[in-house]
Coordinates of N, CA and C in Angstrom, one line a residue:
M1 N 166.6 210.4 110.4 CA 165.5 209.9 109.7 C 165.6 210.0 108.0
M2 N 166.3 211.2 107.7 CA 166.7 211.4 106.8 C 168.0 210.3 105.6
L3 N 168.8 209.9 106.7 CA 169.6 209.1 106.1 C 168.9 208.1 106.0
V4 N 168.0 207.4 106.8 CA 167.1 205.9 106.6 C 166.5 206.4 105.2
L5 N 166.0 207.0 105.0 CA 165.2 207.4 104.0 C 166.1 207.1 102.8
F6 N 167.0 207.9 102.6 CA 168.2 207.8 101.4 C 168.7 206.2 101.5
A7 N 169.0 205.6 102.5 CA 169.6 204.4 102.3 C 168.6 203.4 101.7
S8 N 167.3 203.7 101.9 CA 166.1 202.7 101.6 C 166.4 203.0 100.2
L9 N 165.9 204.5 99.6 CA 166.5 204.3 98.1 C 167.4 204.2 97.3
A10 N 168.6 203.8 98.2 CA 170.0 203.5 97.3 C 169.3 202.0 97.2
L11 N 168.9 201.4 98.2 CA 169.0 199.8 98.2 C 167.7 199.6 96.9
A12 N 166.9 200.0 97.2 CA 165.6 199.6 95.8 C 166.3 200.2 94.5
A13 N 167.3 201.1 94.2 CA 167.7 201.7 93.4 C 168.9 200.5 92.8
A14 N 169.4 199.7 93.5 CA 170.8 198.9 93.5 C 170.1 197.6 92.6
P15 N 170.6 197.0 91.8 CA 170.2 196.5 90.8 C 170.3 194.5 91.8
A16 N 169.3 194.0 91.4 CA 169.0 192.6 92.5 C 170.2 191.7 91.9
A17 N 170.9 190.4 92.9 CA 171.3 189.6 92.4 C 170.9 188.5 91.5
K18 N 170.8 188.5 90.1 CA 170.2 187.2 89.1 C 170.6 185.9 89.3
P19 N 169.6 185.3 88.9 CA 170.0 183.7 88.7 C 170.7 183.5 87.9
F20 N 171.7 182.5 87.6 CA 172.6 182.3 86.4 C 172.2 180.9 86.2
E21 N 172.0 180.2 85.4 CA 171.9 178.9 84.7 C 172.9 179.0 83.6
R22 N 173.6 177.9 83.3 CA 174.0 177.7 82.1 C 174.3 175.6 82.1
S23 N 173.9 175.1 81.2 CA 174.2 173.6 81.5 C 175.0 173.4 80.1
G24 N 175.6 172.4 79.7 CA 176.0 171.4 78.5 C 176.2 170.0 78.6
D25 N 176.7 169.3 77.8 CA 176.9 167.9 78.2 C 178.0 167.6 79.4
Y26 N 178.3 168.3 79.8 CA 179.7 168.0 80.5 C 179.4 169.3 82.1
Y27 N 178.7 169.8 81.8 CA 178.5 170.5 83.6 C 176.9 171.5 83.3
Q28 N 176.5 171.4 84.6 CA 175.3 172.3 84.9 C 175.6 173.4 85.8
A29 N 175.7 174.2 85.8 CA 175.7 175.4 86.7 C 174.7 176.4 87.2
R30 N 174.1 176.7 88.5 CA 173.0 177.1 89.0 C 173.6 178.3 89.9
F31 N 173.3 179.6 90.3 CA 173.7 180.1 91.3 C 173.6 181.6 90.9
E32 N 173.5 182.3 92.0 CA 173.5 183.3 91.9 C 174.6 184.5 91.7
L33 N 173.8 185.6 90.0 CA 175.5 186.1 90.2 C 175.1 187.5 90.7
P34 N 176.3 187.7 91.2 CA 176.5 189.2 92.5 C 176.2 190.6 91.6
R35 N 175.8 191.3 92.3 CA 175.1 192.7 91.5 C 176.2 193.1 91.0
G36 N 175.5 193.5 89.1 CA 176.8 194.3 88.4 C 177.4 193.1 87.8
W37 N 177.1 191.6 87.8 CA 177.6 190.7 86.8 C 176.8 190.6 85.8
K38 N 177.6 190.3 84.8 CA 176.9 189.5 83.9 C 177.0 188.2 83.4
A39 N 176.8 187.1 82.3 CA 177.6 186.3 81.4 C 177.5 186.7 79.9
C40 N 178.7 186.0 79.3 CA 179.4 186.4 78.1 C 178.6 184.7 77.3
S41 N 178.1 185.1 76.7 CA 177.9 184.1 75.8 C 178.9 183.9 74.0
D42 N 179.2 182.7 74.1 CA 180.2 182.4 73.3 C 179.6 181.9 72.1
K43 N 179.9 181.7 70.9 CA 179.5 181.5 69.5 C 179.7 179.6 69.7
A44 N 179.4 178.8 68.8 CA 179.2 177.5 68.6 C 181.1 177.1 68.8
P45 N 181.2 176.0 69.5 CA 180.6 175.0 69.7 C 180.0 175.2 71.5
A46 N 179.6 176.7 71.4 CA 179.0 176.6 73.1 C 177.4 175.6 72.7
P47 N 177.1 175.1 74.0 CA 177.4 175.1 75.5 C 178.8 174.9 75.9
N48 N 179.2 173.7 75.2 CA 180.2 172.6 76.1 C 181.4 173.5 76.2
R49 N 181.9 174.4 75.7 CA 183.3 175.2 75.6 C 183.1 176.3 77.4
G50 N 181.6 176.2 77.9 CA 181.7 177.0 79.0 C 181.5 178.3 79.0
F51 N 181.5 178.9 79.8 CA 181.4 180.6 80.0 C 181.8 181.0 80.9
R52 N 181.9 182.8 80.4 CA 182.4 183.4 81.0 C 181.5 184.6 81.5
L53 N 182.1 185.0 83.0 CA 181.2 185.7 83.3 C 182.5 187.3 83.4
M54 N 181.7 188.6 83.8 CA 182.1 189.9 83.5 C 181.5 190.8 84.2
P55 N 181.9 191.7 84.6 CA 181.2 193.1 85.6 C 180.5 193.7 84.4
A56 N 179.2 194.2 84.8 CA 178.1 194.9 83.7 C 178.8 195.7 82.8
R57 N 179.8 196.1 83.2 CA 180.2 197.8 82.6 C 181.1 196.9 81.6
G58 N 181.7 195.5 81.5 CA 182.8 195.2 80.6 C 182.2 195.0 79.0
D59 N 182.8 194.4 78.5 CA 182.8 194.4 77.3 C 182.9 193.0 76.7
C60 N 182.1 192.2 76.6 CA 181.6 190.7 75.9 C 182.5 190.3 74.8
T61 N 182.7 191.2 73.7 CA 182.9 190.9 72.7 C 184.7 190.7 72.6
G62 N 185.1 189.4 72.4 CA 186.7 189.4 72.4 C 187.2 189.5 73.9
S63 N 186.5 189.1 75.0 CA 187.2 189.5 76.0 C 187.4 187.8 76.8
A64 N 188.7 187.1 76.0 CA 188.8 185.9 76.6 C 189.4 186.0 78.3
A65 N 190.2 187.1 78.3 CA 190.5 187.4 80.0 C 189.3 188.0 80.5
A66 N 188.1 187.0 81.0 CA 187.0 187.9 81.7 C 187.6 187.4 83.1
P67 N 186.9 188.4 84.1 CA 187.8 187.9 85.3 C 187.4 187.1 85.9
V68 N 186.2 185.9 85.5 CA 185.8 184.8 85.8 C 185.3 184.2 84.8
V69 N 186.2 182.7 84.6 CA 185.9 181.8 83.5 C 185.7 180.6 83.8
L70 N 184.7 179.8 83.3 CA 184.7 178.1 83.4 C 185.3 177.7 81.8
Y71 N 186.1 176.8 81.4 CA 186.3 176.5 80.0 C 186.6 175.0 80.0
T72 N 186.3 174.1 79.1 CA 186.9 172.7 78.5 C 187.9 172.8 77.7
E73 N 188.7 172.0 78.0 CA 189.5 171.1 76.8 C 189.3 169.9 76.1
F74 N 188.8 170.0 75.0 CA 188.7 168.3 74.5 C 189.6 167.5 73.8
D75 N 190.5 168.2 73.5 CA 191.9 167.8 72.7 C 192.8 167.2 73.8
M76 N 192.6 167.0 74.8 CA 193.6 165.9 76.0 C 193.8 164.5 75.1
S77 N 194.9 164.6 75.2 CA 195.5 162.8 75.5 C 195.4 162.1 76.5
D78 N 194.9 160.8 76.4 CA 195.4 159.8 77.6 C 196.5 160.3 78.4
S79 N 197.7 160.4 77.6 CA 198.8 160.7 78.2 C 198.6 161.6 79.3
E80 N 198.5 163.0 78.6 CA 198.2 164.2 79.2 C 197.4 164.3 80.7
A81 N 196.3 163.4 80.5 CA 195.3 163.2 81.7 C 195.7 162.5 82.9
D82 N 196.8 161.3 82.2 CA 197.6 160.6 83.2 C 198.3 161.5 84.2
T83 N 198.8 162.8 83.8 CA 199.7 163.4 84.7 C 198.9 164.0 85.6
V84 N 199.5 164.3 87.1 CA 198.9 164.9 87.7 C 198.7 166.2 87.7
A85 N 197.2 166.8 87.8 CA 197.0 168.1 87.8 C 197.9 169.2 88.0
A86 N 198.1 168.9 89.2 CA 199.2 169.8 89.5 C 200.4 170.4 89.0
D87 N 200.8 169.2 88.5 CA 201.9 170.0 87.1 C 201.1 170.5 85.8
R88 N 200.3 170.2 85.5 CA 199.5 170.8 84.7 C 199.6 171.9 84.8
L89 N 199.1 172.3 86.1 CA 199.1 174.4 86.3 C 199.9 174.6 86.7
R90 N 201.3 173.9 87.0 CA 202.6 174.2 87.1 C 202.9 174.6 85.2
E91 N 202.8 173.8 84.3 CA 202.9 173.6 82.8 C 202.3 174.9 82.6
D92 N 200.9 175.6 82.8 CA 200.1 176.5 82.8 C 200.2 178.2 83.7
G93 N 201.3 178.1 83.9 CA 201.8 179.5 84.8 C 201.5 179.4 86.1
C94 N 201.2 178.4 86.8 CA 200.9 178.3 88.3 C 202.0 178.5 88.9
S95 N 202.2 179.7 89.7 CA 203.5 180.0 90.4 C 203.1 179.9 91.8
G96 N 202.1 179.9 92.6 CA 201.7 179.6 93.9 C 201.6 178.3 94.6
S97 N 201.0 177.9 95.8 CA 201.0 177.2 96.2 C 199.9 176.2 95.2
V98 N 199.9 174.7 95.6 CA 198.7 174.0 94.7 C 198.1 173.0 95.9
T99 N 196.8 173.6 96.0 CA 196.1 172.6 97.1 C 194.9 171.5 96.6
A100 N 194.4 170.3 97.1 CA 193.4 169.6 96.6 C 192.2 170.2 97.3
S101 N 191.1 170.6 97.0 CA 189.5 170.4 97.3 C 188.8 169.9 96.7
D102 N 187.5 169.3 97.5 CA 186.0 169.0 96.9 C 185.3 170.0 97.0
F103 N 184.6 170.1 95.3 CA 183.5 171.2 95.2 C 182.6 170.2 94.7
A104 N 181.3 170.2 95.1 CA 180.0 169.7 94.3 C 180.2 168.3 93.7
G105 N 181.0 167.6 94.7 CA 180.8 166.6 94.7 C 182.5 166.0 93.8
R106 N 183.1 166.8 93.3 CA 184.3 166.9 92.4 C 185.5 167.0 93.2
R107 N 186.7 166.2 93.0 CA 188.1 166.7 93.2 C 188.3 167.7 92.5
W108 N 188.9 168.8 93.1 CA 189.6 170.0 92.1 C 191.4 170.1 92.6
N109 N 192.0 170.7 91.8 CA 193.2 170.9 92.2 C 193.2 172.7 92.0
L110 N 193.9 173.2 92.9 CA 193.5 174.7 93.3 C 195.3 175.1 93.0
C111 N 195.1 176.2 92.6 CA 196.5 177.3 92.2 C 196.4 178.4 92.8
A112 N 196.6 179.1 93.8 CA 196.8 180.6 94.3 C 198.3 181.7 94.1
N113 N 198.2 182.2 92.7 CA 199.3 183.1 92.5 C 199.4 183.7 93.5
A114 N 200.5 184.6 93.4 CA 200.5 185.7 94.4 C 200.5 186.9 93.9
D115 N 200.0 187.0 92.4 CA 199.3 188.1 92.2 C 197.3 188.4 93.1
G116 N 197.4 187.4 93.5 CA 195.6 186.9 93.9 C 195.3 186.3 92.6
T117 N 195.6 186.0 91.6 CA 194.9 184.9 90.8 C 194.6 184.0 91.2
R118 N 193.3 182.6 90.7 CA 193.6 181.3 91.1 C 192.7 180.7 89.6
I119 N 193.0 179.8 89.9 CA 192.9 178.4 88.9 C 192.6 177.5 89.6
A120 N 191.5 176.3 89.3 CA 191.4 175.3 89.7 C 190.7 174.4 88.6
L121 N 191.4 173.2 88.5 CA 191.3 171.8 87.5 C 190.6 171.1 87.9
H122 N 190.3 170.3 86.9 CA 189.6 168.9 87.1 C 189.6 168.3 85.8
I123 N 190.1 167.0 86.2 CA 189.7 166.2 84.7 C 189.0 165.2 84.9
L124 N 187.9 165.1 83.8 CA 186.2 164.3 83.8 C 187.1 163.2 82.6
R125 N 186.8 161.7 83.3 CA 186.9 160.8 82.7 C 185.4 160.3 82.6
C126 N 185.2 160.1 81.3 CA 183.6 159.7 81.2 C 184.3 158.1 80.2
D127 N 183.6 157.1 80.4 CA 183.7 155.7 79.6 C 183.4 156.1 78.5
G128 N 184.3 155.7 77.7 CA 184.9 155.4 76.3 C 185.2 157.1 75.8
D129 N 185.4 157.6 76.5 CA 185.6 159.3 75.9 C 187.1 160.0 76.6
T130 N 187.7 160.4 75.5 CA 188.4 161.2 75.8 C 188.5 162.0 77.0
P131 N 189.7 162.0 77.6 CA 189.3 162.6 78.8 C 189.1 163.7 78.8
L132 N 188.6 164.9 79.5 CA 188.2 166.3 79.7 C 188.7 167.0 80.3
L133 N 189.3 168.2 80.4 CA 190.1 168.9 81.3 C 188.8 170.4 81.7
V134 N 188.5 170.8 82.6 CA 187.8 171.8 83.1 C 188.5 172.3 84.0
R135 N 188.6 173.7 83.6 CA 189.1 174.9 84.4 C 188.1 175.9 84.8
V136 N 188.2 176.4 85.9 CA 187.7 177.6 86.0 C 189.1 178.6 86.6
Q137 N 189.0 179.8 86.2 CA 189.8 180.6 86.7 C 189.1 182.2 86.9
Q138 N 190.1 183.1 88.0 CA 189.7 183.9 88.4 C 191.0 185.3 87.9
N139 N 190.8 186.0 86.5 CA 191.6 186.6 86.3 C 192.2 188.2 87.1
D140 N 190.9 188.6 87.9 CA 190.6 189.9 88.2 C 190.9 189.5 89.8
A141 N 192.1 189.7 90.4 CA 192.3 190.0 91.8 C 191.8 190.8 92.7
A142 N 192.0 192.2 91.6 CA 191.4 193.3 92.5 C 190.1 193.5 92.8
D143 N 189.1 192.5 92.3 CA 187.8 192.7 92.7 C 187.6 191.6 93.5
A144 N 187.3 192.6 94.4 CA 186.9 191.1 95.9 C 185.1 190.3 95.3
S145 N 184.3 190.7 94.4 CA 183.4 190.1 93.9 C 184.0 188.8 92.8
A146 N 184.8 189.0 92.2 CA 185.4 187.8 91.4 C 185.9 186.9 92.2
G147 N 186.2 187.2 93.1 CA 186.6 186.0 94.0 C 185.7 185.0 95.0
L148 N 184.6 185.9 95.3 CA 183.3 185.4 95.6 C 182.8 184.5 94.3
L149 N 182.5 184.9 93.3 CA 182.0 184.4 91.9 C 183.0 183.0 91.4
F150 N 184.3 183.1 92.1 CA 185.2 181.9 91.5 C 184.8 181.0 92.5
Q151 N 184.4 181.0 93.7 CA 184.0 180.4 94.8 C 182.5 179.5 94.3
R152 N 181.7 180.9 94.0 CA 180.7 179.9 93.3 C 180.3 179.2 92.5
V153 N 181.3 179.3 91.7 CA 181.5 178.5 90.1 C 181.6 177.5 90.9
L154 N 182.6 177.3 91.6 CA 183.0 175.7 91.9 C 182.1 174.8 93.0
Q155 N 181.5 175.7 93.6 CA 180.4 174.9 94.5 C 179.3 174.6 93.8
H156 N 178.7 175.4 92.9 CA 177.5 175.1 92.3 C 177.6 174.7 91.0
T157 N 178.9 173.7 90.3 CA 178.4 173.7 89.0 C 178.9 172.1 89.0
Q158 N 178.0 171.4 88.4 CA 178.0 170.0 88.9 C 178.8 169.5 87.3
L159 N 180.0 168.7 87.3 CA 180.3 167.8 86.4 C 179.8 166.7 86.2
R160 N 179.3 165.9 85.1 CA 178.7 164.9 85.0 C 179.1 164.5 83.4
C161 N 178.8 163.3 82.9 CA 179.2 162.5 81.8 C 177.9 162.7 81.1
P162 N 178.0 163.1 79.7 CA 176.5 162.8 78.9 C 175.9 161.6 78.7
K163 N 174.8 161.5 78.8 CA 173.8 159.9 78.7 C 174.2 159.6 77.4
A164 N 174.4 158.1 77.5 CA 174.5 157.6 75.9 C 173.3 157.4 75.7
S165 N 173.4 157.8 74.3 CA 172.3 157.8 73.6 C 171.8 156.6 73.1

């Protein structure tokens, strides 16, 4: 009886999962942040540069190596975009296997390094625009919730081209 009461109190005291929603011209993300995680806001030119996700105890200032991050590169040339994304993964330090999978209606190239870190790349082409590289990266392989969050970002982030004005 006492054990059941203690477990009920512990569950009531645990922070609930929080809805996360972030969007820019090129993406829209909606999912539940696992307990104990927060989003870090970047300065301009946000929101199109992406977002970083940190454990609640982490410091958002200057944390380029957040455990989970989605970011974009706008300065790709057409010739870079024409190379296979797997080649780009290798150039960016992928030492593990590279696979391709579909998430949220888009093809992603995935790298799983031996240390447990993962990178997913997608090259987004919008009519008349320079190709855009979208990267989701999991830097903290020791935290199982980082792996779960990496999957949620891929599954629940819609990539899109901005509407013509």
